Short mmCIF file of C-alpha atoms and ligand atoms in Angstrom, two decimals:
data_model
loop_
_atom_site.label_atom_id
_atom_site.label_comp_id
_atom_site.label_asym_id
_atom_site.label_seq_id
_atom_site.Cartn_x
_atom_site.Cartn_y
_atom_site.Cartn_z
CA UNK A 220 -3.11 -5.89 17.42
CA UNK A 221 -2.74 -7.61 13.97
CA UNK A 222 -0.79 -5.77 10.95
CA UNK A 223 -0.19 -9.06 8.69
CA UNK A 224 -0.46 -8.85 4.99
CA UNK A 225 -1.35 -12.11 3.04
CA UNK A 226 -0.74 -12.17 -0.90
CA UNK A 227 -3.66 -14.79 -1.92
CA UNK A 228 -3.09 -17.25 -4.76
CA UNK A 229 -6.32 -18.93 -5.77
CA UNK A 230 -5.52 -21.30 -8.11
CA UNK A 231 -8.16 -23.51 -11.12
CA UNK A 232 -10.16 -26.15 -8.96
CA UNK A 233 -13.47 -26.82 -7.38
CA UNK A 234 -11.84 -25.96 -4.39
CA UNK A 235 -10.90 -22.34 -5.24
CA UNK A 236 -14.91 -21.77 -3.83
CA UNK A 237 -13.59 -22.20 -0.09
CA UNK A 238 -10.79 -19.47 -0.81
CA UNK A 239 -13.73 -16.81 -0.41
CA UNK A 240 -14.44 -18.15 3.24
CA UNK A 241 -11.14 -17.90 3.90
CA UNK A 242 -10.71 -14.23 2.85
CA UNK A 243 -13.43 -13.39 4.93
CA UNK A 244 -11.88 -15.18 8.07
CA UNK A 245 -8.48 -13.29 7.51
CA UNK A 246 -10.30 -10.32 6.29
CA UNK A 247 -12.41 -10.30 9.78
CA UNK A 248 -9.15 -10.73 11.39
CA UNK A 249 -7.82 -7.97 10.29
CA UNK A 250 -5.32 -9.80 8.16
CA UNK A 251 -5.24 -8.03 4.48
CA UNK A 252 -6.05 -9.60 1.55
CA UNK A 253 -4.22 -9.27 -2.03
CA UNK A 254 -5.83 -11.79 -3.93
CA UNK A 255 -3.74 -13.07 -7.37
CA UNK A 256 -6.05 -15.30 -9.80
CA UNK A 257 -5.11 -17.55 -11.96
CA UNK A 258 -6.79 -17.64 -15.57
CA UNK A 259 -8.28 -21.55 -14.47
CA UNK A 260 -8.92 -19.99 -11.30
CA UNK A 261 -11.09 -17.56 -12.63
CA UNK A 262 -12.78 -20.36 -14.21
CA UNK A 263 -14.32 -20.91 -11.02
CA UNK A 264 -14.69 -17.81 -8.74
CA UNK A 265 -15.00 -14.52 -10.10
CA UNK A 266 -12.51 -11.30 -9.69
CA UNK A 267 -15.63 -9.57 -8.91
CA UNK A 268 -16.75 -11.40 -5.82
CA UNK A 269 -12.52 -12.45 -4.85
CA UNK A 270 -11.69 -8.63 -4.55
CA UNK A 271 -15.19 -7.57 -3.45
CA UNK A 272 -14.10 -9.97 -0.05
CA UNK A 273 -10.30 -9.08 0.12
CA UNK A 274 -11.61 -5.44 -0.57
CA UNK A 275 -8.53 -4.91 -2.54
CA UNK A 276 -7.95 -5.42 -6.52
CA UNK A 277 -8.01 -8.53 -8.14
CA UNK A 278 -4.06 -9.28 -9.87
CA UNK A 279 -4.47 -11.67 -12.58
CA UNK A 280 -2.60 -10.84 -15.52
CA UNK A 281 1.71 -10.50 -15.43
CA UNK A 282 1.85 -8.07 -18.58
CA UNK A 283 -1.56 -5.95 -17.92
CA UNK A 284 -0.08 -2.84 -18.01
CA UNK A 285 -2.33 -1.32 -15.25
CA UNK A 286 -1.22 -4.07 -12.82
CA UNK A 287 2.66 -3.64 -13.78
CA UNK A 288 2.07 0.27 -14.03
CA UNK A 289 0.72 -0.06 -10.45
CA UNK A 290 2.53 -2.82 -9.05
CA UNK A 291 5.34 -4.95 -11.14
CA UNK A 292 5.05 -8.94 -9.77
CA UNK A 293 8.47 -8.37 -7.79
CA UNK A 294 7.31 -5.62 -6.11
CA UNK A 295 3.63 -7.38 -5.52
CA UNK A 296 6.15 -10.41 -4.58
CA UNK A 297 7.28 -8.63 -1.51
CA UNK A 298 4.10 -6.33 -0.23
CA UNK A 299 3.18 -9.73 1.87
CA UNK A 300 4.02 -11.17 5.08
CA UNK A 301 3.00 -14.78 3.43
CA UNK A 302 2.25 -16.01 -0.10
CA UNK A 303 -0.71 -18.26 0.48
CA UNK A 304 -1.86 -20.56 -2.12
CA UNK A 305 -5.44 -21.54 -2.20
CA UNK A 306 -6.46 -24.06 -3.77
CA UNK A 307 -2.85 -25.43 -4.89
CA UNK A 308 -3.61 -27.63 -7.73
CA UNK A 309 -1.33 -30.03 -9.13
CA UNK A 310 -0.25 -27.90 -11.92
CA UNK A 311 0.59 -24.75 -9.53
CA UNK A 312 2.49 -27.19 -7.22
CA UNK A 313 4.18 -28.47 -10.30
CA UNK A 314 5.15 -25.42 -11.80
CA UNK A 315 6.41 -24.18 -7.98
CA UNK A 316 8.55 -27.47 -7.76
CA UNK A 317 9.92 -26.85 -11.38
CA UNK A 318 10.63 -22.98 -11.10
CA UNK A 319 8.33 -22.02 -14.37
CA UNK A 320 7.06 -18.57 -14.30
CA UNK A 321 4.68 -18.08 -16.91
CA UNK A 322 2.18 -16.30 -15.43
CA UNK A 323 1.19 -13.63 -12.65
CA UNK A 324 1.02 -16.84 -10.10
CA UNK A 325 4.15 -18.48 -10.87
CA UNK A 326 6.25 -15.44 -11.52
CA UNK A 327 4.96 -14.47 -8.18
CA UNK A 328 6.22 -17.43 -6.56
CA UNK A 329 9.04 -17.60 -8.03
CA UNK A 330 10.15 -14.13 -6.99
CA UNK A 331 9.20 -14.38 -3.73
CA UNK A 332 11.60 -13.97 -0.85
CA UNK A 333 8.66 -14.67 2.06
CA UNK A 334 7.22 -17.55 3.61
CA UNK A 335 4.98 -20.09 1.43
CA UNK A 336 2.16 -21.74 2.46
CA UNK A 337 -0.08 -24.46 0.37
CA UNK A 338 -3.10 -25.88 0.10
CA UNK A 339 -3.37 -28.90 -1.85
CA UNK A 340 -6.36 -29.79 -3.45
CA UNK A 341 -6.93 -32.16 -6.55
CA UNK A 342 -7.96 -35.69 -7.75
CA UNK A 343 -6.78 -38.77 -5.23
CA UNK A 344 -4.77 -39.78 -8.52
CA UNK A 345 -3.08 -36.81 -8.84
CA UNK A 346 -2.26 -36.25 -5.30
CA UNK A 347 -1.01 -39.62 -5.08
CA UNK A 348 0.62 -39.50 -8.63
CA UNK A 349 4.45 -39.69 -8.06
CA UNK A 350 5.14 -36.44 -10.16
CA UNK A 351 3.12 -34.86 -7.53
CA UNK A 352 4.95 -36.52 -4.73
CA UNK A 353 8.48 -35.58 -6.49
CA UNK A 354 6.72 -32.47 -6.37
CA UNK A 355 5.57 -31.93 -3.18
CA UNK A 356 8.89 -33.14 -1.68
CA UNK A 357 10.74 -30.71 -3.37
CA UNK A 358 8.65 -27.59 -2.26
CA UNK A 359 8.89 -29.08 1.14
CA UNK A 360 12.73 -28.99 0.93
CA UNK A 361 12.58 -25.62 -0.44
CA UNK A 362 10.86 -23.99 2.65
CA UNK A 363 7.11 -24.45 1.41
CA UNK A 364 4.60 -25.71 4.87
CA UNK A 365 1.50 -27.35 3.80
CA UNK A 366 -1.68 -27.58 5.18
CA UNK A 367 -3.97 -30.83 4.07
CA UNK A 368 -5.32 -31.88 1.77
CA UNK A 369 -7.82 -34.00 4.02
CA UNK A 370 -9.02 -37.30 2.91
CA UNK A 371 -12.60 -37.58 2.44
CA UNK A 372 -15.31 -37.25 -0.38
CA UNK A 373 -14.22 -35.29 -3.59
CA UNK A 374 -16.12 -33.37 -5.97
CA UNK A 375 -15.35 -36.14 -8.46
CA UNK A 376 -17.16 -38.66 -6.63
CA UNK A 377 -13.56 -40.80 -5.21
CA UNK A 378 -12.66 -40.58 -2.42
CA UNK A 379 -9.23 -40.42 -0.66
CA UNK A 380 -6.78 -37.79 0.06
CA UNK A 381 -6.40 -34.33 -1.99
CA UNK A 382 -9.41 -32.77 -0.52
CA UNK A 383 -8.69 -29.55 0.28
CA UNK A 384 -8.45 -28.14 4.42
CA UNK A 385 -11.45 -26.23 5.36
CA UNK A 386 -11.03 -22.44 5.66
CA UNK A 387 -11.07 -22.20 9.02
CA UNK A 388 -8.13 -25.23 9.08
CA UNK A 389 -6.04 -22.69 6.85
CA UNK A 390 -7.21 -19.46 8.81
CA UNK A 391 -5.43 -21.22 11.91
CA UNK A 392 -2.63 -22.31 10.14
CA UNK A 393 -2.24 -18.92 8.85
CA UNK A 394 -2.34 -17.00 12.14
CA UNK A 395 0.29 -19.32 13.37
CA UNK A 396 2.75 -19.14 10.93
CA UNK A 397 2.16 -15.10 11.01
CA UNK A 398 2.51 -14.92 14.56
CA UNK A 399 -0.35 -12.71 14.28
CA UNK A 400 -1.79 -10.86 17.29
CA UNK A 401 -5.37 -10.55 16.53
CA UNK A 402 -6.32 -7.82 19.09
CA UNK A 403 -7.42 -4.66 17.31
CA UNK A 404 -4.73 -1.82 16.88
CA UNK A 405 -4.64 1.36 18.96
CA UNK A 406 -6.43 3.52 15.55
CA UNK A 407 -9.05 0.69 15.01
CA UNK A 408 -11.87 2.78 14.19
CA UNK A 409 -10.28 6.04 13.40
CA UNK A 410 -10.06 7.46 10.18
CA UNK A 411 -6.48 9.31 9.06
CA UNK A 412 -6.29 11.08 6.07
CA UNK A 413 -3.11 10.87 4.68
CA UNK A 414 -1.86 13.26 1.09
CA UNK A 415 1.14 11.96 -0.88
CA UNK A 416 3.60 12.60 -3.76
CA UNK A 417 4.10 15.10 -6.32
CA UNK A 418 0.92 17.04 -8.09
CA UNK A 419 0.99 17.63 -11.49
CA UNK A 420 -0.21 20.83 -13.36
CA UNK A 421 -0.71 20.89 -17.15
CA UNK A 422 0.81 23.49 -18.99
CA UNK A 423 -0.71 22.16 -21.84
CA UNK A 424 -1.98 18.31 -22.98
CA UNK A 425 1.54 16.97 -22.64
CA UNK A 426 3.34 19.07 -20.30
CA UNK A 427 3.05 19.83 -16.38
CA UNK A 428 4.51 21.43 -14.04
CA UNK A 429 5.89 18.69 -11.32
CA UNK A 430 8.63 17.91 -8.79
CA UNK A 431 10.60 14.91 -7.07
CA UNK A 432 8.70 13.79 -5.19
CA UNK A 433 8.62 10.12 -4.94
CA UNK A 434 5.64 9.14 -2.58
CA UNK A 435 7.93 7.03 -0.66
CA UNK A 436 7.63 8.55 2.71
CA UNK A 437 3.79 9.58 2.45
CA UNK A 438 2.68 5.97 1.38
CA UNK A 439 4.89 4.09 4.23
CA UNK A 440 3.28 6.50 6.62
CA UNK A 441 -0.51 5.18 5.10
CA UNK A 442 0.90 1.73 5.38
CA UNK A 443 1.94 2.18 9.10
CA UNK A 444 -1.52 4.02 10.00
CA UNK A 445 -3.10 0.81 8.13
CA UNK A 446 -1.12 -1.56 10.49
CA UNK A 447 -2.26 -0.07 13.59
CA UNK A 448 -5.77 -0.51 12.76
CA UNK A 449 -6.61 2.95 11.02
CA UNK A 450 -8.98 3.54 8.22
CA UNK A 451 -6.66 5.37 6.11
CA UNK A 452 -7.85 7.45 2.49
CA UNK A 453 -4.66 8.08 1.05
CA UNK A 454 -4.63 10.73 -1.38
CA UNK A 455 -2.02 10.29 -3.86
CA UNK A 456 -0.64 12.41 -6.46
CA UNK A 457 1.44 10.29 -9.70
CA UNK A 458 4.04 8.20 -8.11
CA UNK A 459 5.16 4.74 -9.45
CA UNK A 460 3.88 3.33 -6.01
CA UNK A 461 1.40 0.38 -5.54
CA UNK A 462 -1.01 1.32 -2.90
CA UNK A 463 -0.01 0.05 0.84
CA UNK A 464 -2.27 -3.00 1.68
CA UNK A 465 -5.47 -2.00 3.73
CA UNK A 466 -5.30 1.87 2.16
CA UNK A 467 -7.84 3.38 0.25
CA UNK A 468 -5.96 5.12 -2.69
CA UNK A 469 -7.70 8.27 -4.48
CA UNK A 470 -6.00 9.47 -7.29
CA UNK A 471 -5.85 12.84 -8.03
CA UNK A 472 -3.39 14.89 -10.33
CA UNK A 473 -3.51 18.25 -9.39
CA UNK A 474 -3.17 20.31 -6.28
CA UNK A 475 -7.21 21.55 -6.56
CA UNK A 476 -8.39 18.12 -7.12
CA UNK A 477 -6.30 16.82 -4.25
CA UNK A 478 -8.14 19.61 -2.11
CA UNK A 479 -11.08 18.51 -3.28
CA UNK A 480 -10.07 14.78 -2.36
CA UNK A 481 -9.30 15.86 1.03
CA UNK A 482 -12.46 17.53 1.44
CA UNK A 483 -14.63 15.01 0.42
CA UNK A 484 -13.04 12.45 2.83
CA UNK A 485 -13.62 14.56 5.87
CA UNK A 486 -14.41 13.74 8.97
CA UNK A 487 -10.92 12.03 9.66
CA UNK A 488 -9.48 11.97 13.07
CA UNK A 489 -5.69 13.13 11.88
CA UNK A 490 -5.07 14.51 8.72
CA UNK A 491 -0.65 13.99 7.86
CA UNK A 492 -0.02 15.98 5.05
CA UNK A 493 2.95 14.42 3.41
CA UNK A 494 2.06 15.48 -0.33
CA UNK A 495 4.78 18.13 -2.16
CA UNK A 496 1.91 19.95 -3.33
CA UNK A 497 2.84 22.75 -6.10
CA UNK A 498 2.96 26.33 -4.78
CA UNK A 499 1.70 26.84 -7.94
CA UNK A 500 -0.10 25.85 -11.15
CA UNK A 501 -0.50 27.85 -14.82
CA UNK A 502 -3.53 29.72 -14.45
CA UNK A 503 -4.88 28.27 -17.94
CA UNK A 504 -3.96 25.19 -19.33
CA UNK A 505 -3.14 25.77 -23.26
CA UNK A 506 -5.57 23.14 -24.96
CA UNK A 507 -3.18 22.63 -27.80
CA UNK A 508 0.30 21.53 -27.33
CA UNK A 509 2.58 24.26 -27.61
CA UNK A 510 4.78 24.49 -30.65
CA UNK A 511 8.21 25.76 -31.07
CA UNK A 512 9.09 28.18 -34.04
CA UNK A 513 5.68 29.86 -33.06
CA UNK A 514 7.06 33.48 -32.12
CA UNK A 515 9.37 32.14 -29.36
CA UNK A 516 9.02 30.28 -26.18
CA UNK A 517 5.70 30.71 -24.76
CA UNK A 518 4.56 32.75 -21.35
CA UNK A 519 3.46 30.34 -18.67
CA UNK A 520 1.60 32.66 -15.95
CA UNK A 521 1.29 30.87 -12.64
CA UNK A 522 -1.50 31.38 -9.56
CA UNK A 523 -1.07 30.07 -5.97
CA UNK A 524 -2.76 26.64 -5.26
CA UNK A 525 -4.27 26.63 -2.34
CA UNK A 526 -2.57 25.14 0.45
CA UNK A 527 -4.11 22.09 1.51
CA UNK A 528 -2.79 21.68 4.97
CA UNK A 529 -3.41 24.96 6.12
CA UNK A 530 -7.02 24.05 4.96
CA UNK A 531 -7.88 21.69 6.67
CA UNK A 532 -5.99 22.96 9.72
CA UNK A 533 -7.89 25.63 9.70
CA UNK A 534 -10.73 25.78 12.66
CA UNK A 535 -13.92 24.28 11.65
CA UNK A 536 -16.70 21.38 12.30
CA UNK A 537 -14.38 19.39 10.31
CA UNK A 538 -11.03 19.91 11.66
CA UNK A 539 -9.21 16.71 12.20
CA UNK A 540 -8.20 16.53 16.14
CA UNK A 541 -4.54 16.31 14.43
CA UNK A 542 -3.22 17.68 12.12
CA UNK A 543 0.36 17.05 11.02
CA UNK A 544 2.50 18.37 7.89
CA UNK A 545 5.80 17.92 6.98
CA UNK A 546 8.30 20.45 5.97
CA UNK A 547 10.76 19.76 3.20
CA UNK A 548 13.62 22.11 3.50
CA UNK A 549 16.78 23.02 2.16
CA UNK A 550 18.27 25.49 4.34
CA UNK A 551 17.46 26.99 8.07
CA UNK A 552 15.46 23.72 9.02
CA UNK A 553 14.29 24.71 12.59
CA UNK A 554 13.39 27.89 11.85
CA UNK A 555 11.68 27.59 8.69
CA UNK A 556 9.87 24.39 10.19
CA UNK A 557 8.76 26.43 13.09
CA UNK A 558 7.48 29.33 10.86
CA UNK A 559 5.65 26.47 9.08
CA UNK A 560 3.60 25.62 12.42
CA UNK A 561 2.39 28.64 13.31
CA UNK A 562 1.71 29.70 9.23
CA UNK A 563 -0.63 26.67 8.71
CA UNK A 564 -1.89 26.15 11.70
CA UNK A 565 -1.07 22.58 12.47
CA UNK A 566 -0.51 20.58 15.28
CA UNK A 567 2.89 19.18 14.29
CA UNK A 568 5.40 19.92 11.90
CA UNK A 569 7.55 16.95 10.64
CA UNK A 570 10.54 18.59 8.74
CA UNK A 571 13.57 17.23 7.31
CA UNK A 572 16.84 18.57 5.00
CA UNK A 573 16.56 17.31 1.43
CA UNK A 574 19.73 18.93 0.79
CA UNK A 575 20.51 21.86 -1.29
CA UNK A 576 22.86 23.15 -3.48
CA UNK A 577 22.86 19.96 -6.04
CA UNK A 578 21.09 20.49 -9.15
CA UNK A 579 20.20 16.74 -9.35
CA UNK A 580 17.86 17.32 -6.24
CA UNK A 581 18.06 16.74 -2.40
CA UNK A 582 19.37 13.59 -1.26
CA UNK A 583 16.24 12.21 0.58
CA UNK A 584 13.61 12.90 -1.84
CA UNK A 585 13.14 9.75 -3.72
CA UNK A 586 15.69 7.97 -1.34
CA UNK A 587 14.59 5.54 0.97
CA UNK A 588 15.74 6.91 4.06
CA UNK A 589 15.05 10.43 6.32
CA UNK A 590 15.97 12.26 8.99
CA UNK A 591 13.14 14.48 10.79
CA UNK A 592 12.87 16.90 13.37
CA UNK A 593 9.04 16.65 15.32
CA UNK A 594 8.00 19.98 16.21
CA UNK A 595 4.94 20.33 18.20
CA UNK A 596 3.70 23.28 20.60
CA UNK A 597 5.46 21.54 23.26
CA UNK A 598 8.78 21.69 21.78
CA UNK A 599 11.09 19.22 19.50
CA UNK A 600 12.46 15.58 18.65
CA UNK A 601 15.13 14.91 16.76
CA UNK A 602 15.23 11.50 15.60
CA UNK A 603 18.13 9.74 13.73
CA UNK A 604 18.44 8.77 10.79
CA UNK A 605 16.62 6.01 9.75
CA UNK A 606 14.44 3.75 6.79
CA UNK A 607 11.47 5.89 5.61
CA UNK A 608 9.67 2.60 6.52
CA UNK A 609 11.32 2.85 10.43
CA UNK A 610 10.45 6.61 10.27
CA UNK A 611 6.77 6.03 9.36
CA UNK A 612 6.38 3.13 12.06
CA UNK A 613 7.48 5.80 14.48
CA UNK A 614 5.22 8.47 13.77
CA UNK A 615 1.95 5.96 13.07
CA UNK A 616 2.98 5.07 16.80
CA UNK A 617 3.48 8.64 17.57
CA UNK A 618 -0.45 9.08 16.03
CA UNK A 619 -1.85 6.58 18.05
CA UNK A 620 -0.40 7.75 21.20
CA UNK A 621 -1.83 11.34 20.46
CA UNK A 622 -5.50 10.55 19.71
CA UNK A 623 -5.93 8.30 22.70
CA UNK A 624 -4.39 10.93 24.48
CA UNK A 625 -7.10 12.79 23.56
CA UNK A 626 -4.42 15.29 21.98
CA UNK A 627 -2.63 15.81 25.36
CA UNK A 628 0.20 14.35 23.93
N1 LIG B 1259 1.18 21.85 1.59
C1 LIG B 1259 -0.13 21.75 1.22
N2 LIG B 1259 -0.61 22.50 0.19
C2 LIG B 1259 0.20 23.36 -0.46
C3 LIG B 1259 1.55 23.46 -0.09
C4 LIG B 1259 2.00 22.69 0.93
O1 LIG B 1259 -0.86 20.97 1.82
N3 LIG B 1259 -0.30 24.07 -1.45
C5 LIG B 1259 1.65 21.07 2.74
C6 LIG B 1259 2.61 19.96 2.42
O2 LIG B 1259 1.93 18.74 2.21
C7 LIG B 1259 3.46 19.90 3.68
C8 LIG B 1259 3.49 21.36 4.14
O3 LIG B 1259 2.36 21.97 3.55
O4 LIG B 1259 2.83 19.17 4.70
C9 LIG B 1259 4.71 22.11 3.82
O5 LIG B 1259 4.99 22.04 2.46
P1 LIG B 1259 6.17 22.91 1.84
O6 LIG B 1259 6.15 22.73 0.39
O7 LIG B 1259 7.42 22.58 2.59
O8 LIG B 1259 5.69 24.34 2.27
P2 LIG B 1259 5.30 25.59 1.47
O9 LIG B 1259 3.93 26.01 1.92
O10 LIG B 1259 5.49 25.37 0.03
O11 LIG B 1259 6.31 26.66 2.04
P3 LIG B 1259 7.68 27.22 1.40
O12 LIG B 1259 7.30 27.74 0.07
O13 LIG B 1259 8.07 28.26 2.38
O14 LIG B 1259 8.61 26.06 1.39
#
């Protein structure tokens, strides 16, 4: 079963060509892809055809404010297993050896606290170039494992060393250094639908109706479907999260158009239901923004959202053969949590205490770790206290063991 993540530097030479073969090795493998182009880079392959392969978004630019909205370069830093650098021209290897940081690539390197791996490729003159060799000595001392470059025939017509490895050469040396088990995981080929974070309903063009949620929990639990060889649509309310790797994000603001989401994504084989989707939502939007010192503070009337679990709990052509949701409770966890079940209709109930009686919010929303109960039909698991990452892990596994159960267990 493989669940490695590879952040994919593709730096400015001829070279940066044989980086698409390579994404499609790893990609076949099961490895994901997050590409990072350079601006020479992009003089050669295109975003379009780079993230079309790693079938995730292209990162080029360190102040676009979409990227660093969705992902800021420390964070993108760390969502690997391996930093990978394909082709790694002179001036990338340079600017690695030197600490510089003045763009997505080098930032990215810089910030890095995983594994690097290179892939030389330039001019025999510039591999053999002592600036390079300082270079490539000090990248070597600092933890960076090369593979190549080969010596052969160059683009430039010399010939010598600086030619880049093959693809498949790197693919290799990538598994290796991953430790990667390449066997599919127990949800390859199943499709979980996963809901996360807060919704937001307008109250007018400015204001909406929201709560704490952070997304934390919900988007570990897409990422640890995603490692075990799921499809996973995750359907995402606003969070400051960047998407796991391997997990198709839909967007959605509020609690109707994440029902919609969640329709349209049907059939799915589990549905987890992690999303703190508002009870309610003003049953007009004002289309002007509401102004003070206009005869007193204004009358927001709610409705009841519909509730999306119970949905698509509910018996049907679609049902997913599991359907989990989580409870998020305050007070009287077991028996509110059980109530839950048997309201909605779902298979299993994951609840946990966020804590009452503090007006700054529950402890675990937001936090980074959880305690749950599992309640199921059969009866309950409590499970300690652990990372929301650890917690997810567990109940991807728990998944997994279920549907090839065929829901016995
Ligand atoms: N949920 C949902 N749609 C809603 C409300 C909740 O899908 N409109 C799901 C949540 O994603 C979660 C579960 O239902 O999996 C429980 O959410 P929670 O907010 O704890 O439950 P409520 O239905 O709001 O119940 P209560 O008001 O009693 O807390």
């Amino acid at each position: 079963m493989n669940h490695k993540r590879v952040l994919l530097i593709v730096g400015g030479g001829v070279a940066a060509y044989k980086a698409l073969a390579l994404v499609r090795l790893l990609r076949k493998a099961g490895i994901a892809v997050r590409p990072i182009l350079t601006a020479a880079g992009a003089r050669f392959v295109t975003p379009l055809s780079l993230s079309a392969l790693a079938e995730d978004a292209v990162r080029a630019d360190l102040f676009s404010l979409g990227d660093e909205a969705e992902m800021g370069h420390i964070q993108l830093s760390r969502s690997a297993d391996l930093v990978l650098v394909v082709p790694a021209t002179a001036d990338l290897m340079a600017k690695a050896a030197h600490g510089l940081a003045d763009d997505l690539a080098s930032t990215t390197l810089l910030a890095t606290d995983k594994p690097v791996m290179m892939a030389p490729a330039m001019n025999v003159r510039m591999w053999l170039h002592p600036a390079t060799r300082r270079n490539l000595a000090t990248l070597k001392s600092d933890g960076v494992t090369f593979i190549g470059p080969d010596e052969g025939a160059m683009a430039c017509g010399e010939y010598g060393p600086g030619r880049m490895a093959e693809p498949e050469a790197i693919f290799e040396a990538v598994v290796a250094a991953l430790g990667a088990d390449l066997s599919p995981g127990p949800l390859a080929g199943r499709h979980v639908l996963v809901t996360a974070g807060p919704t937001a309903e307008p109250i007018d063009p400015v204001r909406v109706l929201t709560n704490r949620s952070s997304g934390k929990q919900g988007y570990a639990i897409a990422g640890a479907l995603a490692v075990l060889g799921a499809r996973v649509t995750l359907v995402s309310g606003p969070t400051a999260l960047a998407p796991p790797l391997g997990v198709d994000r839909l967007n959605i603001e509020t609690a109707l158009e994440m029902e919609a989401a969640c329709r349209n994504a049907l059939p799915a084989d589990a549905a987890v239901c992690v999303a703190a989707v508002s009870d309610w939502r003003p049953d007009a939007a004002f289309p002007l923004k509401l102004k003070k010192g206009t005869g007193g503070p204004p009358t927001v009337s709610l409705v009841e959202n519909p509730d999306i679990l119970a949905g698509l709990a509910a018996a049907g052509p679609h049902r997913p053969g599991l359907v989990v949701g989580f409870a998020a409770e305050t007070h009287d966890l077991e028996d509110n949590a059980r109530a839950k079940l048997k309201r909605k209709g779902c298979d299993w109930i994951v609840a946990n205490d966020v804590g009452g009686g503090q007006a700054g919010g529950g402890a675990i929303m937001g936090g980074d770790e959880n305690e749950v109960l599992i309640i199921d039909r059969q009866g309950e698991e409590r499970w300690p206290r652990a990372g929301k990452a650890e917690v997810a892990r567990r109940l991807a596994a728990r998944i997994a063991a279920s549907l090839s159960s065929g829901g016995k267990i």
